[in-house]
Coordinates of C-alpha atoms and ligand atoms in Angstrom, one line a residue:
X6 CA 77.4 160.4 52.5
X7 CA 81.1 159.6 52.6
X8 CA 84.1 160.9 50.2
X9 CA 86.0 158.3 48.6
X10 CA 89.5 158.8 48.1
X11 CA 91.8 157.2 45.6
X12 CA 93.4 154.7 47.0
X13 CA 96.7 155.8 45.8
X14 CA 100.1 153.8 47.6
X15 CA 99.8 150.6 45.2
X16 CA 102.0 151.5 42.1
X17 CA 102.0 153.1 38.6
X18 CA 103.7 152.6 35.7
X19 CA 105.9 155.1 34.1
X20 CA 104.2 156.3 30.7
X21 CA 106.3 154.0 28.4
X22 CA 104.8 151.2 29.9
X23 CA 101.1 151.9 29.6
X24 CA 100.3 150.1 26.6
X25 CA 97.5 153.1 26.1
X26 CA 99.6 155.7 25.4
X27 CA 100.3 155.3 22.1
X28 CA 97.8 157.3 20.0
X29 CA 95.9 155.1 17.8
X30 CA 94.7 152.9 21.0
X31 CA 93.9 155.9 22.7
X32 CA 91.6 157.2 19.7
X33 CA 90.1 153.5 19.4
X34 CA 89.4 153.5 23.4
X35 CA 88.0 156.8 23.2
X36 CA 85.0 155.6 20.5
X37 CA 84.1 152.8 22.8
X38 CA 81.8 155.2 24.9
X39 CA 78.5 153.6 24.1
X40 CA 79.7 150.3 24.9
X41 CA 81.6 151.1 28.0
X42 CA 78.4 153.1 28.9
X43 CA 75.4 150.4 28.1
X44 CA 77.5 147.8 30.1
X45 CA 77.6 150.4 33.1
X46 CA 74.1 150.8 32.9
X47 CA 72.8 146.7 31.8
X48 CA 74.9 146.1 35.3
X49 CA 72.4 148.9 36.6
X50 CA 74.7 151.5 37.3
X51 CA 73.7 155.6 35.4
X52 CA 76.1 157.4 32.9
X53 CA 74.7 160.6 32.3
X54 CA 74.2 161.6 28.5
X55 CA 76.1 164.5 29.0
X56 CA 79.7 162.7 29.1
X57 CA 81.8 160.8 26.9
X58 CA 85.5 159.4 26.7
X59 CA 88.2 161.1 25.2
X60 CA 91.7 161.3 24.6
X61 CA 92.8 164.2 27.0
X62 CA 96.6 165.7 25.7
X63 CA 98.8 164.1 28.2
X64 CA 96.8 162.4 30.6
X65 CA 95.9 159.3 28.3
X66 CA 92.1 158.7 28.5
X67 CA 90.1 160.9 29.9
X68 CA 85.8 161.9 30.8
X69 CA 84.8 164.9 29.6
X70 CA 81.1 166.5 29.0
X71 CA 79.1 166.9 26.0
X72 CA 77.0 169.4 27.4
X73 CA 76.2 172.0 29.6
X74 CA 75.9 170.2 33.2
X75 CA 74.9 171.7 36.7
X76 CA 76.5 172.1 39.5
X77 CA 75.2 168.8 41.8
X78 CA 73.9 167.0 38.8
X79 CA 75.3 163.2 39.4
X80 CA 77.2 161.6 35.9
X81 CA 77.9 158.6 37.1
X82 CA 76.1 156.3 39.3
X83 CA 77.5 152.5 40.2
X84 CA 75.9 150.2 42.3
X85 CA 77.7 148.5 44.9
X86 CA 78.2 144.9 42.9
X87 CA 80.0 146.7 40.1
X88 CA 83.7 147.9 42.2
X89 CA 85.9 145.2 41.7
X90 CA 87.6 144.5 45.1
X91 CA 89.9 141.5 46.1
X92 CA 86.5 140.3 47.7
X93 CA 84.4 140.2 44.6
X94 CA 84.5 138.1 41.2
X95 CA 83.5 135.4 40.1
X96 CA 86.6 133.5 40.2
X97 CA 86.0 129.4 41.7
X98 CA 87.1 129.4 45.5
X99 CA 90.1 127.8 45.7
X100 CA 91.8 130.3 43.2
X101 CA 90.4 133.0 45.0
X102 CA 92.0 131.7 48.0
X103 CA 95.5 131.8 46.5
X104 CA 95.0 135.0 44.8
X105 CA 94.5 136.3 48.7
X106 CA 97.2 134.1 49.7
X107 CA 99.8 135.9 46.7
X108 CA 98.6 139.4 48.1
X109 CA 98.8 139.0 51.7
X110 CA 102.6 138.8 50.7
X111 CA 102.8 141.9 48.5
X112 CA 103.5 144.9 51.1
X113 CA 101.5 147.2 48.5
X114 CA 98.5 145.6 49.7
X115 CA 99.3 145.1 53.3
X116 CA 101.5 147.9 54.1
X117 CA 100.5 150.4 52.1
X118 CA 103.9 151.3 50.3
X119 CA 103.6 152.3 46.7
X120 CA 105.4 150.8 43.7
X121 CA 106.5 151.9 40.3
X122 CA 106.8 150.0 37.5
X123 CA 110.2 148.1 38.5
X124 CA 110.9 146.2 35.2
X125 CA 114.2 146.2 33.0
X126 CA 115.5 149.4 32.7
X127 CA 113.9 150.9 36.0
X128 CA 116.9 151.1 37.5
X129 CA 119.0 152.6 34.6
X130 CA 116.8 155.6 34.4
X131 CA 116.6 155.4 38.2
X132 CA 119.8 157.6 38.8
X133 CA 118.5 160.5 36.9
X134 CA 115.7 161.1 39.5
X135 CA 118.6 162.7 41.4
X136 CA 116.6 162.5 44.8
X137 CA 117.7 159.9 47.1
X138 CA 114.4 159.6 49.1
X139 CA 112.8 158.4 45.8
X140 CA 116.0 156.6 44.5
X141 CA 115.6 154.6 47.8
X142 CA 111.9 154.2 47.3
X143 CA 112.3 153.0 43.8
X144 CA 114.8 150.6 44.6
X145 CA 112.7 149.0 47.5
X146 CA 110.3 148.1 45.2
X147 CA 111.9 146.5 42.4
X148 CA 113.4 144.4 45.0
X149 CA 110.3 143.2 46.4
X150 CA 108.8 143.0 42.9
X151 CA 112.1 140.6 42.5
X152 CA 111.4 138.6 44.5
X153 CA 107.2 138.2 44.9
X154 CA 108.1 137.3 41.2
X155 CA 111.0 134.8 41.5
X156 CA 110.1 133.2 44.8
X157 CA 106.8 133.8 46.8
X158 CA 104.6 133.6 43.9
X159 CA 106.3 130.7 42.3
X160 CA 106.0 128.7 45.5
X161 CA 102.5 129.1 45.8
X162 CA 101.7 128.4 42.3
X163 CA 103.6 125.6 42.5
X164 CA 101.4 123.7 44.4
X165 CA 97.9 124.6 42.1
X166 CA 96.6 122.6 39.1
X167 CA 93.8 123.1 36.8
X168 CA 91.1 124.8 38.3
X169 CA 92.8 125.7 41.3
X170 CA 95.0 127.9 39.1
X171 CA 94.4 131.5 39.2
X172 CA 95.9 132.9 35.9
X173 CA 94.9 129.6 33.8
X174 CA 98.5 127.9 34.5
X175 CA 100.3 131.5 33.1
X176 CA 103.7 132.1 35.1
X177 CA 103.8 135.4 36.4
X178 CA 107.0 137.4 35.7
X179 CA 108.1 140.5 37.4
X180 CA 107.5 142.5 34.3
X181 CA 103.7 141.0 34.8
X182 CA 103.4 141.8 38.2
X183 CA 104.7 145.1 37.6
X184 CA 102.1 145.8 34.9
X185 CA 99.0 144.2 37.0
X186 CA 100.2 146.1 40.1
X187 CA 100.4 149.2 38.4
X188 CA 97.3 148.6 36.8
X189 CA 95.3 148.7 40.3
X190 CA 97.9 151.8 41.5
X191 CA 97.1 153.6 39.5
X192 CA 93.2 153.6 39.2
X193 CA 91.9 152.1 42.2
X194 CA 89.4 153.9 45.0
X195 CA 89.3 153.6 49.0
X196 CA 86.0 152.5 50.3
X197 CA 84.6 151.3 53.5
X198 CA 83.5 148.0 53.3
X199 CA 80.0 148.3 54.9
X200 CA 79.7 144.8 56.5
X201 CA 83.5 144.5 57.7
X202 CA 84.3 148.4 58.4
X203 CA 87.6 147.8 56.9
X204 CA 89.2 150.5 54.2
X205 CA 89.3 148.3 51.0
X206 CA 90.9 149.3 47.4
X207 CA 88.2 148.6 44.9
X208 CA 88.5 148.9 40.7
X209 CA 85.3 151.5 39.8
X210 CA 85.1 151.2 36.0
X211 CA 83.8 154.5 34.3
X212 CA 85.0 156.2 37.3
X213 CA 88.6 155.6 37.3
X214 CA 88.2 157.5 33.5
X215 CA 88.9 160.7 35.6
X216 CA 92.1 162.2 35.7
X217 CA 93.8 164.3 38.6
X218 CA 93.1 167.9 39.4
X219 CA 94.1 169.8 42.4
X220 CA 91.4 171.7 41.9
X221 CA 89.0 169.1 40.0
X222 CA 85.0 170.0 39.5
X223 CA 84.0 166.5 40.0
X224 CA 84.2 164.9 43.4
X225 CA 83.3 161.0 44.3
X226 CA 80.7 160.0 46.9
X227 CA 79.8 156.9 48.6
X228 CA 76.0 157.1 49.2
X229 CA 74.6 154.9 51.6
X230 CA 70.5 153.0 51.4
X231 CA 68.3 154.2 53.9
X232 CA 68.9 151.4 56.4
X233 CA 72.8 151.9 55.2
X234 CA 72.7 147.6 54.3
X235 CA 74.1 148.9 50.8
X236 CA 75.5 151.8 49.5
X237 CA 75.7 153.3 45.8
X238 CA 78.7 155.3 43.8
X239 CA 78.3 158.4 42.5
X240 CA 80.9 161.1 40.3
X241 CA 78.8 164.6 41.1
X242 CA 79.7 168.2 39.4
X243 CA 80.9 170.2 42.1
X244 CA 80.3 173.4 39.4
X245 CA 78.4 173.9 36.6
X246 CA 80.7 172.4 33.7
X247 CA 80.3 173.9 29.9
X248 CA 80.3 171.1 27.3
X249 CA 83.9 170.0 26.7
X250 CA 85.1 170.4 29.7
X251 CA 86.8 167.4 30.9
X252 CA 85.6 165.8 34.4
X253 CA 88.5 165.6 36.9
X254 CA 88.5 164.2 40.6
X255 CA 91.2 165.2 43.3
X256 CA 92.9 162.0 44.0
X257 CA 94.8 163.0 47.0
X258 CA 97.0 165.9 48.5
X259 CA 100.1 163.5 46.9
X260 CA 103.5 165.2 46.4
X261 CA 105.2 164.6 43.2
X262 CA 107.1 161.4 44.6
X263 CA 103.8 159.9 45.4
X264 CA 102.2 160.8 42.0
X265 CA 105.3 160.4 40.0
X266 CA 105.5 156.1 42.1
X267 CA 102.0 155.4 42.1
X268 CA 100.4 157.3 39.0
X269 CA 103.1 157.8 36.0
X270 CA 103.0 161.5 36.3
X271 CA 104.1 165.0 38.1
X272 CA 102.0 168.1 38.8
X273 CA 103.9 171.5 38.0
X274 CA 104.0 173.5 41.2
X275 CA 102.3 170.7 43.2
X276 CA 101.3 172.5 46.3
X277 CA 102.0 169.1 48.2
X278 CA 105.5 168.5 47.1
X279 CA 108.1 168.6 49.7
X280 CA 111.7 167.5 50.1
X281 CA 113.0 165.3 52.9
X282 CA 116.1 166.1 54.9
X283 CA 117.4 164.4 58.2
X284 CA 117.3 166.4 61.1
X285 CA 121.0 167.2 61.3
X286 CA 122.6 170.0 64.1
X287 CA 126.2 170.4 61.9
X288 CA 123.5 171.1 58.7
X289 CA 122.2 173.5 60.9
X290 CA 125.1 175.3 62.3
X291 CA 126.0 175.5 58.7
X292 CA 123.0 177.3 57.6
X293 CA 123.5 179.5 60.5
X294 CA 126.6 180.5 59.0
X295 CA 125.0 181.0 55.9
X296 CA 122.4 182.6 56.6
X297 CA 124.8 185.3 57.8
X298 CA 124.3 184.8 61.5
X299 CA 127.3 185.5 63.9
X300 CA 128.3 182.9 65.4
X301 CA 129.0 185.0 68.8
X302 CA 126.2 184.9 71.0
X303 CA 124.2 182.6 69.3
X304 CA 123.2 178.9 70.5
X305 CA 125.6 175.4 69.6
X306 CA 123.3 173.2 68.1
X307 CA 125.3 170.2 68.4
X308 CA 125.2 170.8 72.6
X309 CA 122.0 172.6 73.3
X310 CA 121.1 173.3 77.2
X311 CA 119.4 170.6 79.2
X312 CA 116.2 172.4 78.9
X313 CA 116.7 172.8 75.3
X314 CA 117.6 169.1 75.1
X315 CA 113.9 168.2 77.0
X316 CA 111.9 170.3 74.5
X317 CA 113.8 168.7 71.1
X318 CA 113.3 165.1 73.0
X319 CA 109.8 165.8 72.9
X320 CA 109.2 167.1 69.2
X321 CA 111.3 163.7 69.1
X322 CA 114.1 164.9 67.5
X323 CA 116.4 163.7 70.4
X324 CA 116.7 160.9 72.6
X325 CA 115.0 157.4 72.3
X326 CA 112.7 156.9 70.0
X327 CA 113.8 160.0 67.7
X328 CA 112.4 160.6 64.5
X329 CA 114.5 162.5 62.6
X330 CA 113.2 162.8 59.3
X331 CA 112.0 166.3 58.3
X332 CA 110.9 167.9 55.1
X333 CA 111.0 171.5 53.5
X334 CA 108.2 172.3 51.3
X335 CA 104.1 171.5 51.3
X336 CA 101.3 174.2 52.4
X337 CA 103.6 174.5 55.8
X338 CA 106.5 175.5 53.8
X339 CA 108.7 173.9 56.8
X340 CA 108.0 171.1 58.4
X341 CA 106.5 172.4 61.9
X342 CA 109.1 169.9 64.0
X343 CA 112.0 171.6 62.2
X344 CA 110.6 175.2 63.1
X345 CA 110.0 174.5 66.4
X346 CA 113.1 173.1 67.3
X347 CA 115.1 176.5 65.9
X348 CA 112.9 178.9 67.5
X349 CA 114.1 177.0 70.4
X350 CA 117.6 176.8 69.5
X351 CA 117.7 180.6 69.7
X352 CA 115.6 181.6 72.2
X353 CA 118.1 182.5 75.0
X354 CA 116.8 181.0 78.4
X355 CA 114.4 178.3 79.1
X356 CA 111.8 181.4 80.6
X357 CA 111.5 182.6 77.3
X358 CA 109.1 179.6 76.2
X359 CA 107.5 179.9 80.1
X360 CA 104.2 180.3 78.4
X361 CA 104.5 179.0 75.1
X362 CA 102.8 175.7 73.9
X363 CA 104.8 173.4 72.1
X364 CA 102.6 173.0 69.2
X365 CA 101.9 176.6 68.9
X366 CA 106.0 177.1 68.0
X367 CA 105.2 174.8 65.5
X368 CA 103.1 177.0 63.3
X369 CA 103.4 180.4 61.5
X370 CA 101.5 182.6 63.8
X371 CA 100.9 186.1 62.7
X372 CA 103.0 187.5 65.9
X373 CA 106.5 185.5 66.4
X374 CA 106.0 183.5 69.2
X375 CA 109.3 183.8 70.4
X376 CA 109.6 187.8 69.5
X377 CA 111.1 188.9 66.1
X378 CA 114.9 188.8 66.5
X379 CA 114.1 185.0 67.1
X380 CA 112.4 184.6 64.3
X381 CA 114.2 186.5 62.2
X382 CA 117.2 184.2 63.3
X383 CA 115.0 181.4 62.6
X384 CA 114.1 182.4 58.9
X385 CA 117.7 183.2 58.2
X386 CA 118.5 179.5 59.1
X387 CA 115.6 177.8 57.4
X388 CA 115.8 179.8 53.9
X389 CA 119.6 179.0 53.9
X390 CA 119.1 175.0 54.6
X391 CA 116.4 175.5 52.0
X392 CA 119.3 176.7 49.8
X393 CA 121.8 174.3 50.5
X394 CA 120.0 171.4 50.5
X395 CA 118.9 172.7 46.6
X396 CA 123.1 172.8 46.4
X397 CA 124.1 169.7 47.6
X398 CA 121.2 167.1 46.4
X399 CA 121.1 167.6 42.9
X400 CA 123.8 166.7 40.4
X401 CA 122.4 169.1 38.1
X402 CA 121.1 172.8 38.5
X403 CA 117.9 174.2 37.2
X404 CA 119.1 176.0 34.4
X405 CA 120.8 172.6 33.0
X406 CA 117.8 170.8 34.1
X407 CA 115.3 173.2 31.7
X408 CA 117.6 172.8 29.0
X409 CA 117.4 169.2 28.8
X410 CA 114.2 169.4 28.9
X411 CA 114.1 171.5 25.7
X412 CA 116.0 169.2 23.9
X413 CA 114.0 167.1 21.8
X414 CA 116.3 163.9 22.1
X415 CA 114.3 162.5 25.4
X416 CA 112.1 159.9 25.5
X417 CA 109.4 160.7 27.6
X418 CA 110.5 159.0 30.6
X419 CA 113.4 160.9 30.7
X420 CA 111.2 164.4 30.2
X421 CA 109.4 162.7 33.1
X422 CA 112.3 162.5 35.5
X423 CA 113.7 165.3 34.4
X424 CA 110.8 167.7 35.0
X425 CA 110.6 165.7 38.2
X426 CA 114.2 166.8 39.5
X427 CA 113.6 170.2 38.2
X428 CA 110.2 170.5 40.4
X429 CA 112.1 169.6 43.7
X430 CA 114.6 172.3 42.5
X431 CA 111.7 174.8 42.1
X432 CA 109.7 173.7 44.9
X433 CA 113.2 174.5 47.1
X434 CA 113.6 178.0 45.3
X435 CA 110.0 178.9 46.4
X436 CA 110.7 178.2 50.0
X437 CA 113.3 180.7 49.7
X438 CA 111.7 183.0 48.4
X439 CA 108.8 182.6 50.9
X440 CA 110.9 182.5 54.0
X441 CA 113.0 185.7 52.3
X442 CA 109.6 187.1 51.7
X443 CA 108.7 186.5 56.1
X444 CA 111.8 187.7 56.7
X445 CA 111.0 191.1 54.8
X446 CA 107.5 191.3 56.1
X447 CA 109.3 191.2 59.8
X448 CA 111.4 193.4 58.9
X449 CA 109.0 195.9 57.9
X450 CA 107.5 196.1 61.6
X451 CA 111.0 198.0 62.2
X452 CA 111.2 196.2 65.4
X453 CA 114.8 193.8 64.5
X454 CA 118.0 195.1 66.0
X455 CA 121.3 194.4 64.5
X456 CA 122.3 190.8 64.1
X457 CA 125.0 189.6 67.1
X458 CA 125.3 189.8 70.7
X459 CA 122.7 192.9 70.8
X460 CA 120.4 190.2 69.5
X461 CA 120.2 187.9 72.6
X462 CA 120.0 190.8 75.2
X463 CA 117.4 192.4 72.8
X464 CA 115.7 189.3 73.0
X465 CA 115.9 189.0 76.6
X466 CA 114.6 192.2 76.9
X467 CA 111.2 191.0 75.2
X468 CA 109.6 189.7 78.3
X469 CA 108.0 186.5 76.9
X470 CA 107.3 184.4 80.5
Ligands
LIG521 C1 92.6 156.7 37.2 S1 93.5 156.7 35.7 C2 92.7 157.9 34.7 C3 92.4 157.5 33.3 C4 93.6 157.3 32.4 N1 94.0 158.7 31.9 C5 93.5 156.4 31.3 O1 94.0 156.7 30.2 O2 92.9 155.3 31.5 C6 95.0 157.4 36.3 C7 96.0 157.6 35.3 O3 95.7 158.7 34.4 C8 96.8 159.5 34.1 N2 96.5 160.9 34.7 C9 95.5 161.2 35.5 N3 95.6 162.5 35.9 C10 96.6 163.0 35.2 C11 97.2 164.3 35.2 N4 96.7 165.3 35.8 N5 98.3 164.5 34.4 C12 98.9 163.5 33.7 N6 98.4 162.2 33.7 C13 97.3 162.0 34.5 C14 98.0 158.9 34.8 O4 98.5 158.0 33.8 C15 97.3 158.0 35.9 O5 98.1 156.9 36.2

């Protein structure tokens, strides 16, 4: 039995341009459940009794239960002819050829970069998102969506007549594109193709009714035959679910920029969300300063020692082949690199980190690895880059952000955006407060000194190698 993931990194519209969300289409959709459900099952495929569509608040459509279900009971059953994959279809050969031929030059497919829906007015909205990481990311994509749709797909429609046509002699504009790419983004699986081996994004219908939940009580299985030439689909309850409840899967541990790209929407204190930063030694003698750190005594990080200089080369944040892109946030509240390298900024001498592993200074380890003035020094640092990166990314504050949102003027891709900004802002607050809340937590061992020159003969004094 295998977990299938959604395949996420394709595209997603933002909500204006899902033709669904207006109300009455979702209310028509919604009664279509006995159609939807004996074409599942004509094709051979199971929908259990117990679910039916529905219009769920802000998520658009939506599978919920009708009654009580069992923990383990399967819902939804497809056979392995009903996915819709770039490899199945009927469509005549030579059309499928060109359809292959169009997506081998769409990086979405190939690359696996996400998209968002990159038509008129994307950019104009654009700014608001504040972030440059996802500025940048947004921006990439219209451009390649600009020009898949005015020059790589023109020229190899150019060439096909007739039957050889794939969309029946239809141009395809960027605002097209957009729409069909998002379309797949947004509600297409992983699975292992069982001949080739290869990860393949395949269209489940029924399934891809579920909407996202980090914590979801349905999960998606891929079940193989007995001599594994064929495999089936199945949604199973992972509790037992009252009637009304509706069926969620977990479609990835995706931060906010991911979900906000690829799916149209943004989870509120998204346990995945994270901000990107550039591993920068002036941005960190700053937050040195800031965090209230003497600067007598205490390491340059512009000219570390030698030995210093080996260990950052090889967290690659020096030297050749450098990687210097770090984030704040996600389960590891900082981005183990960026710990590592301070705890080795401050540690005084290279026989301090005699016996210390490299990935262990990467984690939060109940004992400081490096002794607790160290780390104290450390989580002064990291909560004040925390807190001036919240400064200097945003062109707005929180406070301004939540009032904006209250105002009833905004369209909904602007609530979007906004509440997007404001969750980066929030997400950077609670790494504050979780570093401040370390900090207090070492604190209350009553084993830190004064902050200065004591600090680095204390430290010495600690006998780590
Ligand atoms: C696989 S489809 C799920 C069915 C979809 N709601 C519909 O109306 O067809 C994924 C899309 O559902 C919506 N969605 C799923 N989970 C959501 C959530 N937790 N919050 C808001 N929208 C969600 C997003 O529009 C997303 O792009």
């Amino acid at each position: 039995m295998e977990r299938v993931v959604m395949a996420r990194r394709l595209g997603c519209p933002l909500p204006s341009a899902r033709p669904w969300r207006n109300r009455r289409f979702y209310a028509a959709f919604a009664q279509q459940t006995p159609e939807l459900r004996q074409w599942v099952e004509k094709n051979g495929g199971y929908v259990s009794p117990g679910i039916e569509l529905t219009q769920d608040g802000q998520s658009g459509l939506g599978l919920r239960t009708s009654q009580w279900i069992p923990q383990g009971q399967t819902v939804i059953s497809l056979p392995s002819h009903l996915p819709l994959g770039m490899h199945s279809g009927e469509t005549n050969d030579d059309a499928k050829e060109i359809i292959q031929s169009i997506a081998s030059r769409v990086p979405g497919v190939n690359m696996d970069t996400g998209w968002s829906r990159c038509g008129r007015g994307a950019l104009g909205i654009t700014a608001s998102l504040q972030y440059p990481p996802l500025i940048y990311q947004v921006k990439k994509r219209c451009k390649v969506l600009y020009e898949l749709s005015t020059r790589d797909i023109p020229a190899v429609l150019e060439t096909c007549q007739g039957e050889k046509h794939p969309f029946a002699g239809q141009q395809v504009d960027g605002g097209a594109l957009g729409w069909a790419m998002s379309a797949v983004s947004s509600r297409a699986f992983r699975l292992q193709n069982k001949k080739s081996g290869d990860s393949e994004r395949v269209l489940l219908p029924l399934i891809d009714m579920c909407n996202h939940s980090f914590a979801p009580n349905a999960r998606l299985e891929q079940i193989p035959t007995a001599d594994n030439s064929d495999y089936k689909l199945q949604v199973v309850a992972e509790s037992s679910l009252e009637s009304g409840t509706p069926l969620s899967l977990n479609y990835g541990a995706l931060s906010n920029d991911l979900l906000l790209l690829d799916y149209g929407f943004i989870v509120v204190d998204n346990p995945y969300d994270r901000v990107e930063l550039k591993y920068d030694p002036s941005l960190l003698e700053v937050a040195c300063m800031a965090g209230g750190l003497s600067s007598q005594g205490l390491p340059s990080f512009a000219s570390p020692a030698p030995w210093q200089q080996a260990l950052l080369a090889q967290l690659r944040l020096q030297g050749a082949g450098a990687s210097l892109l770090v984030t704040l946030g996600g389960p590891e509240i900082v981005d183990g690199r960026l710990l590592a390298a301070l705890r080795i900024l401050y540690a005084g001498e290279a026989s301090e980190l005699r016996h210390q592993d490299l990935k262990e200074l990467q984690l939060w380890t109940p004992q400081p690895p490096l002794g607790f003035v160290n780390e104290r020094n450390v989580l002064r640092t990291l909560a004040a880059l925390a807190a001036l990166v919240l400064a200097r990314s945003f062109a707005t504050t929180a406070e301004e952000d939540r009032e904006l949102l209250g105002t009833a003027k905004y369209a909904s891709n602007q609530q979007l955006i906004v509440g997007y900004r404001l969750e980066k802002k929030q997400m950077l607050l609670d790494v504050v407060v979780k570093l401040k809340d370390r900090l207090k937590r070492l604190k209350a061992d009553g084993k830190i000194g004064p902050i200065g020159v004591q600090d680095v003969s204390a430290r010495k004094g600690k006998g780590f190698g």
